[in-house]
PDB file of C-alpha atoms in Angstrom:
ATOM      1  CA  UNK N   7     -92.967 -58.410 -56.603  1.00 73.00           C
ATOM      2  CA  UNK N   8     -95.719 -56.317 -57.630  1.00 81.00           C
ATOM      3  CA  UNK N   9     -98.791 -53.822 -55.209  1.00 87.00           C
ATOM      4  CA  UNK N  10    -101.345 -53.831 -57.614  1.00 92.00           C
ATOM      5  CA  UNK N  11    -104.483 -51.820 -57.185  1.00 94.00           C
ATOM      6  CA  UNK N  12    -107.472 -51.023 -59.181  1.00 95.00           C
ATOM      7  CA  UNK N  13    -111.022 -49.437 -58.503  1.00 96.00           C
ATOM      8  CA  UNK N  14    -113.428 -49.361 -57.693  1.00 96.00           C
ATOM      9  CA  UNK N  15    -113.581 -53.154 -55.394  1.00 94.00           C
ATOM     10  CA  UNK N  16    -117.033 -53.658 -55.544  1.00 95.00           C
ATOM     11  CA  UNK N  17    -119.893 -51.767 -57.874  1.00 97.00           C
ATOM     12  CA  UNK N  18    -124.210 -52.325 -57.517  1.00 97.00           C
ATOM     13  CA  UNK N  19    -124.224 -51.385 -61.962  1.00 97.00           C
ATOM     14  CA  UNK N  20    -127.965 -51.385 -64.234  1.00 97.00           C
ATOM     15  CA  UNK N  21    -128.724 -53.634 -67.219  1.00 97.00           C
ATOM     16  CA  UNK N  22    -128.061 -51.309 -70.706  1.00 97.00           C
ATOM     17  CA  UNK N  23    -125.319 -49.224 -68.412  1.00 97.00           C
ATOM     18  CA  UNK N  24    -121.171 -49.732 -68.081  1.00 97.00           C
ATOM     19  CA  UNK N  25    -119.014 -50.026 -65.991  1.00 98.00           C
ATOM     20  CA  UNK N  26    -114.948 -49.069 -66.468  1.00 98.00           C
ATOM     21  CA  UNK N  27    -112.417 -50.657 -64.059  1.00 98.00           C
ATOM     22  CA  UNK N  28    -109.533 -49.518 -63.388  1.00 98.00           C
ATOM     23  CA  UNK N  29    -105.632 -50.999 -62.717  1.00 97.00           C
ATOM     24  CA  UNK N  30    -103.062 -49.537 -60.995  1.00 96.00           C
ATOM     25  CA  UNK N  31     -99.100 -50.921 -59.907  1.00 94.00           C
ATOM     26  CA  UNK N  32     -96.466 -49.745 -58.310  1.00 92.00           C
ATOM     27  CA  UNK N  33     -94.249 -50.416 -60.887  1.00 89.00           C
ATOM     28  CA  UNK N  34     -93.485 -50.887 -64.952  1.00 89.00           C
ATOM     29  CA  UNK N  35     -94.707 -53.788 -65.907  1.00 87.00           C
ATOM     30  CA  UNK N  36     -94.658 -54.234 -69.681  1.00 84.00           C
ATOM     31  CA  UNK N  37     -97.806 -57.898 -69.214  1.00 85.00           C
ATOM     32  CA  UNK N  38    -101.162 -57.217 -67.473  1.00 91.00           C
ATOM     33  CA  UNK N  39    -104.001 -59.453 -68.441  1.00 93.00           C
ATOM     34  CA  UNK N  40    -108.164 -59.170 -67.281  1.00 96.00           C
ATOM     35  CA  UNK N  41    -110.203 -61.932 -65.961  1.00 95.00           C
ATOM     36  CA  UNK N  42    -113.003 -62.657 -64.611  1.00 95.00           C
ATOM     37  CA  UNK N  43    -114.184 -64.399 -61.647  1.00 91.00           C
ATOM     38  CA  UNK N  44    -117.337 -65.889 -62.021  1.00 90.00           C
ATOM     39  CA  UNK N  45    -119.602 -66.830 -58.967  1.00 83.00           C
ATOM     40  CA  UNK N  46    -118.400 -70.404 -57.477  1.00 78.00           C
ATOM     41  CA  UNK N  47    -116.216 -70.657 -61.053  1.00 82.00           C
ATOM     42  CA  UNK N  48    -112.721 -70.203 -61.218  1.00 85.00           C
ATOM     43  CA  UNK N  49    -110.617 -67.563 -62.909  1.00 90.00           C
ATOM     44  CA  UNK N  50    -110.484 -67.014 -67.124  1.00 92.00           C
ATOM     45  CA  UNK N  51    -108.460 -64.990 -68.503  1.00 92.00           C
ATOM     46  CA  UNK N  52    -110.420 -62.293 -71.090  1.00 96.00           C
ATOM     47  CA  UNK N  53    -107.312 -59.981 -72.760  1.00 94.00           C
ATOM     48  CA  UNK N  54    -103.734 -59.797 -72.336  1.00 91.00           C
ATOM     49  CA  UNK N  55    -103.347 -55.788 -72.582  1.00 91.00           C
ATOM     50  CA  UNK N  56     -99.665 -54.614 -73.503  1.00 85.00           C
ATOM     51  CA  UNK N  57     -98.554 -51.348 -73.852  1.00 81.00           C
ATOM     52  CA  UNK N  58     -98.250 -49.839 -76.810  1.00 80.00           C
ATOM     53  CA  UNK N  59    -100.308 -52.458 -78.460  1.00 81.00           C
ATOM     54  CA  UNK N  60    -103.825 -53.317 -78.641  1.00 87.00           C
ATOM     55  CA  UNK N  61    -105.016 -56.207 -76.215  1.00 91.00           C
ATOM     56  CA  UNK N  62    -105.503 -58.980 -77.411  1.00 92.00           C
ATOM     57  CA  UNK N  63    -108.848 -61.581 -76.755  1.00 95.00           C
ATOM     58  CA  UNK N  64    -109.381 -64.721 -75.320  1.00 92.00           C
ATOM     59  CA  UNK N  65    -111.991 -66.529 -77.127  1.00 91.00           C
ATOM     60  CA  UNK N  66    -115.482 -65.545 -76.636  1.00 94.00           C
ATOM     61  CA  UNK N  67    -114.890 -61.848 -75.469  1.00 96.00           C
ATOM     62  CA  UNK N  68    -114.977 -59.532 -77.256  1.00 95.00           C
ATOM     63  CA  UNK N  69    -113.395 -55.224 -77.518  1.00 96.00           C
ATOM     64  CA  UNK N  70    -116.763 -54.215 -78.263  1.00 96.00           C
ATOM     65  CA  UNK N  71    -118.321 -56.194 -75.423  1.00 97.00           C
ATOM     66  CA  UNK N  72    -114.671 -55.429 -72.936  1.00 97.00           C
ATOM     67  CA  UNK N  73    -112.176 -52.460 -74.374  1.00 96.00           C
ATOM     68  CA  UNK N  74    -108.769 -52.427 -72.868  1.00 96.00           C
ATOM     69  CA  UNK N  75    -106.930 -49.525 -72.723  1.00 93.00           C
ATOM     70  CA  UNK N  76    -103.224 -49.881 -71.441  1.00 93.00           C
ATOM     71  CA  UNK N  77    -101.843 -46.103 -71.913  1.00 91.00           C
ATOM     72  CA  UNK N  78     -98.716 -46.697 -69.773  1.00 91.00           C
ATOM     73  CA  UNK N  79     -96.611 -49.091 -67.968  1.00 91.00           C
ATOM     74  CA  UNK N  80     -97.910 -49.242 -64.670  1.00 93.00           C
ATOM     75  CA  UNK N  81    -102.357 -48.846 -66.237  1.00 94.00           C
ATOM     76  CA  UNK N  82    -104.811 -50.187 -67.327  1.00 95.00           C
ATOM     77  CA  UNK N  83    -108.407 -49.697 -67.234  1.00 96.00           C
ATOM     78  CA  UNK N  84    -111.557 -52.771 -68.606  1.00 97.00           C
ATOM     79  CA  UNK N  85    -115.049 -51.907 -69.776  1.00 98.00           C
ATOM     80  CA  UNK N  86    -117.710 -54.103 -69.537  1.00 98.00           C
ATOM     81  CA  UNK N  87    -120.313 -52.472 -71.472  1.00 97.00           C
ATOM     82  CA  UNK N  88    -123.821 -52.680 -71.965  1.00 97.00           C
ATOM     83  CA  UNK N  89    -124.300 -54.682 -68.920  1.00 97.00           C
ATOM     84  CA  UNK N  90    -126.835 -57.801 -67.885  1.00 97.00           C
ATOM     85  CA  UNK N  91    -127.357 -60.041 -65.228  1.00 96.00           C
ATOM     86  CA  UNK N  92    -124.790 -63.099 -66.798  1.00 95.00           C
ATOM     87  CA  UNK N  93    -121.718 -59.704 -65.800  1.00 97.00           C
ATOM     88  CA  UNK N  94    -122.014 -59.926 -62.737  1.00 96.00           C
ATOM     89  CA  UNK N  95    -118.237 -61.075 -61.552  1.00 95.00           C
ATOM     90  CA  UNK N  96    -114.917 -60.743 -59.599  1.00 93.00           C
ATOM     91  CA  UNK N  97    -113.034 -59.351 -62.740  1.00 96.00           C
ATOM     92  CA  UNK N  98    -109.041 -59.503 -61.707  1.00 95.00           C
ATOM     93  CA  UNK N  99    -106.793 -57.416 -62.730  1.00 95.00           C
ATOM     94  CA  UNK N 100    -102.715 -59.417 -63.074  1.00 93.00           C
ATOM     95  CA  UNK N 101     -99.265 -58.292 -63.988  1.00 90.00           C
ATOM     96  CA  UNK N 102     -96.262 -60.804 -65.101  1.00 83.00           C
ATOM     97  CA  UNK N 103     -92.881 -60.748 -62.624  1.00 71.00           C
ATOM     98  CA  UNK N 104     -90.546 -58.625 -64.726  1.00 59.00           C
ATOM     99  CA  UNK N 105     -87.536 -60.304 -65.188  1.00 60.00           C
ATOM    100  CA  UNK N 106     -88.527 -63.514 -64.428  1.00 60.00           C
ATOM    101  CA  UNK N 107     -88.246 -66.045 -67.662  1.00 59.00           C
ATOM    102  CA  UNK N 108     -91.791 -68.303 -66.362  1.00 63.00           C
ATOM    103  CA  UNK N 109     -95.489 -66.747 -66.532  1.00 62.00           C
ATOM    104  CA  UNK N 110     -95.430 -65.942 -62.447  1.00 73.00           C
ATOM    105  CA  UNK N 111     -98.789 -63.271 -62.092  1.00 82.00           C
ATOM    106  CA  UNK N 112     -99.381 -60.877 -59.457  1.00 87.00           C
ATOM    107  CA  UNK N 113    -103.160 -60.359 -58.294  1.00 90.00           C
ATOM    108  CA  UNK N 114    -105.430 -57.482 -57.827  1.00 92.00           C
ATOM    109  CA  UNK N 115    -108.236 -57.412 -55.669  1.00 90.00           C
ATOM    110  CA  UNK N 116    -110.660 -57.621 -57.587  1.00 93.00           C
ATOM    111  CA  UNK N 117    -112.961 -55.473 -59.079  1.00 95.00           C
ATOM    112  CA  UNK N 118    -116.865 -57.129 -57.304  1.00 94.00           C
ATOM    113  CA  UNK N 119    -119.640 -56.598 -59.853  1.00 96.00           C
ATOM    114  CA  UNK N 120    -123.609 -57.487 -59.806  1.00 96.00           C
ATOM    115  CA  UNK N 121    -126.299 -56.046 -62.607  1.00 97.00           C
ATOM    116  CA  UNK N 122    -129.124 -56.222 -61.512  1.00 95.00           C
TER     117      UNK N 122
ATOM    118  CA  UNK O  26    -102.827 -78.329 -74.350  1.00 72.00           C
ATOM    119  CA  UNK O  27    -102.746 -78.508 -70.395  1.00 76.00           C
ATOM    120  CA  UNK O  28    -105.946 -78.821 -67.493  1.00 86.00           C
ATOM    121  CA  UNK O  29    -105.632 -78.378 -64.603  1.00 92.00           C
ATOM    122  CA  UNK O  30    -108.202 -80.542 -62.119  1.00 93.00           C
ATOM    123  CA  UNK O  31    -109.104 -80.148 -58.028  1.00 94.00           C
ATOM    124  CA  UNK O  32    -111.679 -82.715 -57.180  1.00 90.00           C
ATOM    125  CA  UNK O  33    -112.913 -81.360 -54.667  1.00 93.00           C
ATOM    126  CA  UNK O  34    -114.985 -78.504 -54.441  1.00 93.00           C
ATOM    127  CA  UNK O  35    -115.148 -77.842 -51.413  1.00 95.00           C
ATOM    128  CA  UNK O  36    -113.220 -79.602 -47.675  1.00 97.00           C
ATOM    129  CA  UNK O  37    -114.575 -78.631 -43.727  1.00 97.00           C
ATOM    130  CA  UNK O  38    -112.636 -80.056 -42.285  1.00 97.00           C
ATOM    131  CA  UNK O  39    -111.911 -79.431 -38.161  1.00 97.00           C
ATOM    132  CA  UNK O  40    -109.457 -76.509 -36.652  1.00 97.00           C
ATOM    133  CA  UNK O  41    -106.210 -77.889 -35.103  1.00 97.00           C
ATOM    134  CA  UNK O  42    -106.979 -81.031 -38.241  1.00 98.00           C
ATOM    135  CA  UNK O  43    -104.994 -82.553 -41.164  1.00 98.00           C
ATOM    136  CA  UNK O  44    -106.204 -81.567 -44.728  1.00 98.00           C
ATOM    137  CA  UNK O  45    -105.537 -82.523 -47.977  1.00 97.00           C
ATOM    138  CA  UNK O  46    -106.723 -80.229 -50.931  1.00 98.00           C
ATOM    139  CA  UNK O  47    -106.228 -82.367 -54.374  1.00 97.00           C
ATOM    140  CA  UNK O  48    -104.560 -81.219 -58.405  1.00 97.00           C
ATOM    141  CA  UNK O  49    -104.502 -82.855 -60.751  1.00 96.00           C
ATOM    142  CA  UNK O  50    -102.609 -81.947 -63.916  1.00 93.00           C
ATOM    143  CA  UNK O  51    -102.277 -82.693 -67.565  1.00 90.00           C
ATOM    144  CA  UNK O  52     -99.767 -82.630 -70.227  1.00 84.00           C
ATOM    145  CA  UNK O  53     -97.592 -83.374 -72.280  1.00 78.00           C
ATOM    146  CA  UNK O  54     -94.661 -80.935 -71.788  1.00 80.00           C
ATOM    147  CA  UNK O  55     -92.937 -80.265 -68.649  1.00 81.00           C
ATOM    148  CA  UNK O  56     -95.304 -77.522 -66.084  1.00 85.00           C
ATOM    149  CA  UNK O  57     -94.583 -74.601 -63.438  1.00 89.00           C
ATOM    150  CA  UNK O  58     -97.582 -75.309 -61.253  1.00 92.00           C
ATOM    151  CA  UNK O  59     -98.321 -73.012 -58.383  1.00 93.00           C
ATOM    152  CA  UNK O  60    -101.227 -72.673 -55.445  1.00 96.00           C
ATOM    153  CA  UNK O  61    -103.649 -69.369 -55.285  1.00 94.00           C
ATOM    154  CA  UNK O  62    -105.364 -69.078 -52.127  1.00 95.00           C
ATOM    155  CA  UNK O  63    -107.684 -66.275 -52.599  1.00 91.00           C
ATOM    156  CA  UNK O  64    -109.373 -64.695 -49.139  1.00 90.00           C
ATOM    157  CA  UNK O  65    -112.928 -63.285 -49.438  1.00 84.00           C
ATOM    158  CA  UNK O  66    -113.892 -60.283 -51.224  1.00 76.00           C
ATOM    159  CA  UNK O  67    -109.955 -60.550 -51.941  1.00 80.00           C
ATOM    160  CA  UNK O  68    -107.590 -61.060 -54.723  1.00 82.00           C
ATOM    161  CA  UNK O  69    -105.485 -63.393 -55.392  1.00 87.00           C
ATOM    162  CA  UNK O  70    -102.263 -64.806 -53.146  1.00 89.00           C
ATOM    163  CA  UNK O  71     -99.669 -66.818 -54.081  1.00 89.00           C
ATOM    164  CA  UNK O  72     -98.737 -69.499 -51.175  1.00 94.00           C
ATOM    165  CA  UNK O  73     -96.282 -71.859 -53.092  1.00 93.00           C
ATOM    166  CA  UNK O  74     -95.007 -72.565 -56.313  1.00 91.00           C
ATOM    167  CA  UNK O  75     -92.927 -75.470 -58.464  1.00 92.00           C
ATOM    168  CA  UNK O  76     -90.901 -74.699 -60.769  1.00 87.00           C
ATOM    169  CA  UNK O  77     -88.269 -77.537 -60.463  1.00 85.00           C
ATOM    170  CA  UNK O  78     -85.761 -79.378 -58.040  1.00 87.00           C
ATOM    171  CA  UNK O  79     -86.713 -80.463 -54.096  1.00 90.00           C
ATOM    172  CA  UNK O  80     -90.245 -82.095 -55.424  1.00 91.00           C
ATOM    173  CA  UNK O  81     -91.588 -80.488 -51.913  1.00 95.00           C
ATOM    174  CA  UNK O  82     -91.962 -77.319 -51.393  1.00 95.00           C
ATOM    175  CA  UNK O  83     -92.658 -74.870 -48.388  1.00 96.00           C
ATOM    176  CA  UNK O  84     -94.826 -71.637 -48.696  1.00 93.00           C
ATOM    177  CA  UNK O  85     -96.852 -68.869 -46.255  1.00 92.00           C
ATOM    178  CA  UNK O  86     -98.449 -69.875 -43.869  1.00 92.00           C
ATOM    179  CA  UNK O  87     -97.346 -73.711 -42.545  1.00 95.00           C
ATOM    180  CA  UNK O  88     -99.068 -74.569 -46.184  1.00 97.00           C
ATOM    181  CA  UNK O  89     -96.390 -77.203 -48.388  1.00 97.00           C
ATOM    182  CA  UNK O  90     -97.202 -79.358 -51.660  1.00 97.00           C
ATOM    183  CA  UNK O  91     -94.995 -82.065 -53.304  1.00 96.00           C
ATOM    184  CA  UNK O  92     -94.880 -82.925 -57.146  1.00 94.00           C
ATOM    185  CA  UNK O  93     -95.306 -85.519 -57.986  1.00 94.00           C
ATOM    186  CA  UNK O  94     -94.197 -85.506 -61.540  1.00 91.00           C
ATOM    187  CA  UNK O  95     -95.554 -90.098 -62.522  1.00 91.00           C
ATOM    188  CA  UNK O  96     -98.576 -89.128 -60.585  1.00 92.00           C
ATOM    189  CA  UNK O  97     -98.841 -85.881 -62.414  1.00 93.00           C
ATOM    190  CA  UNK O  98     -99.977 -84.294 -58.837  1.00 95.00           C
ATOM    191  CA  UNK O  99     -99.517 -81.737 -57.137  1.00 97.00           C
ATOM    192  CA  UNK O 100    -101.206 -81.538 -53.560  1.00 97.00           C
ATOM    193  CA  UNK O 101    -101.229 -79.237 -51.128  1.00 98.00           C
ATOM    194  CA  UNK O 102    -100.996 -79.935 -46.803  1.00 98.00           C
ATOM    195  CA  UNK O 103    -100.967 -78.671 -43.820  1.00 98.00           C
ATOM    196  CA  UNK O 104    -101.154 -80.177 -40.935  1.00 97.00           C
ATOM    197  CA  UNK O 105    -102.128 -78.118 -38.196  1.00 97.00           C
ATOM    198  CA  UNK O 106    -105.335 -76.555 -39.774  1.00 97.00           C
ATOM    199  CA  UNK O 107    -106.548 -72.243 -38.399  1.00 97.00           C
ATOM    200  CA  UNK O 108    -109.488 -70.859 -39.051  1.00 96.00           C
ATOM    201  CA  UNK O 109    -107.627 -67.825 -40.531  1.00 95.00           C
ATOM    202  CA  UNK O 110    -107.878 -70.681 -43.701  1.00 97.00           C
ATOM    203  CA  UNK O 111    -110.800 -70.591 -44.575  1.00 96.00           C
ATOM    204  CA  UNK O 112    -110.428 -69.459 -48.300  1.00 96.00           C
ATOM    205  CA  UNK O 113    -110.592 -70.947 -51.495  1.00 94.00           C
ATOM    206  CA  UNK O 114    -107.767 -72.863 -52.989  1.00 96.00           C
ATOM    207  CA  UNK O 115    -106.903 -72.721 -56.066  1.00 95.00           C
ATOM    208  CA  UNK O 116    -103.938 -75.019 -58.423  1.00 96.00           C
ATOM    209  CA  UNK O 117    -102.251 -72.778 -61.490  1.00 93.00           C
ATOM    210  CA  UNK O 118     -99.808 -74.872 -64.133  1.00 91.00           C
ATOM    211  CA  UNK O 119     -97.554 -73.073 -66.721  1.00 85.00           C
ATOM    212  CA  UNK O 120     -96.281 -74.678 -69.770  1.00 77.00           C
ATOM    213  CA  UNK O 121     -93.046 -75.009 -68.988  1.00 71.00           C
ATOM    214  CA  UNK O 122     -91.923 -74.119 -72.676  1.00 67.00           C
ATOM    215  CA  UNK O 123     -90.496 -71.266 -73.164  1.00 64.00           C
ATOM    216  CA  UNK O 124     -91.975 -67.300 -74.427  1.00 64.00           C
ATOM    217  CA  UNK O 125     -94.594 -66.611 -72.238  1.00 65.00           C
ATOM    218  CA  UNK O 126     -97.459 -68.728 -71.961  1.00 72.00           C
ATOM    219  CA  UNK O 127    -100.364 -68.849 -70.239  1.00 78.00           C
ATOM    220  CA  UNK O 128    -101.741 -69.738 -66.441  1.00 85.00           C
ATOM    221  CA  UNK O 129    -104.258 -72.719 -66.477  1.00 88.00           C
ATOM    222  CA  UNK O 130    -106.115 -72.438 -63.394  1.00 92.00           C
ATOM    223  CA  UNK O 131    -107.991 -75.438 -61.728  1.00 93.00           C
ATOM    224  CA  UNK O 132    -111.278 -74.838 -60.401  1.00 91.00           C
ATOM    225  CA  UNK O 133    -110.477 -74.217 -57.244  1.00 94.00           C
ATOM    226  CA  UNK O 134    -111.109 -75.812 -53.443  1.00 96.00           C
ATOM    227  CA  UNK O 135    -112.938 -74.133 -50.885  1.00 95.00           C
ATOM    228  CA  UNK O 136    -111.471 -74.624 -47.779  1.00 97.00           C
ATOM    229  CA  UNK O 137    -113.639 -74.288 -44.885  1.00 97.00           C
ATOM    230  CA  UNK O 138    -111.704 -74.639 -41.054  1.00 97.00           C
ATOM    231  CA  UNK O 139    -113.791 -75.719 -38.503  1.00 96.00           C
ATOM    232  CA  UNK O 140    -113.965 -74.059 -34.923  1.00 94.00           C
TER     233      UNK O 140
END
């Protein structure tokens, strides 16, 4: 298993600004994921972030809007840029458990973003 | 591509009553199945998983789920719920086809336990 922490836990931001979310894992992991959970909806994968390579974005998500850094095997950041009220969501960091042949994922507590 | 359907968006149930949360999936290949729980203002926590073997899977907090291949279902059950079970529950599926496969989540079911 893996213990994941996220900062901040919540934030209220003004339209047009940016928010950077940090994700810290207590063990080294190869694959990290960023999800968005819009109000009343399920989780949507934003991108997969592997250490040492560019993040892979899902359809509908672009690097200019959601730049991701992955400087080492225990840390990643997601920036949500040029914020609009539609970006109000919970953003979750997730990692793939090591040593498993299937993709069991563990999730952080999430960052609740409100854009005014 | 696989998909997951959780037909019930909200399920109210009285405390100590049994509950069943429904999950159906579609896939052309075999899958791994998961149930996650999300308590208010928290991230997702794994409740239980089906990988292979016995079709009845027991998880944490007294929950269990049964994999039914013919009906492509993976319903979650608990014989007696507590107030603390109030949360949102997500069914998820991963293709069992080797390598890295993305997780597909259902839309979630909000369980509200009534005192």
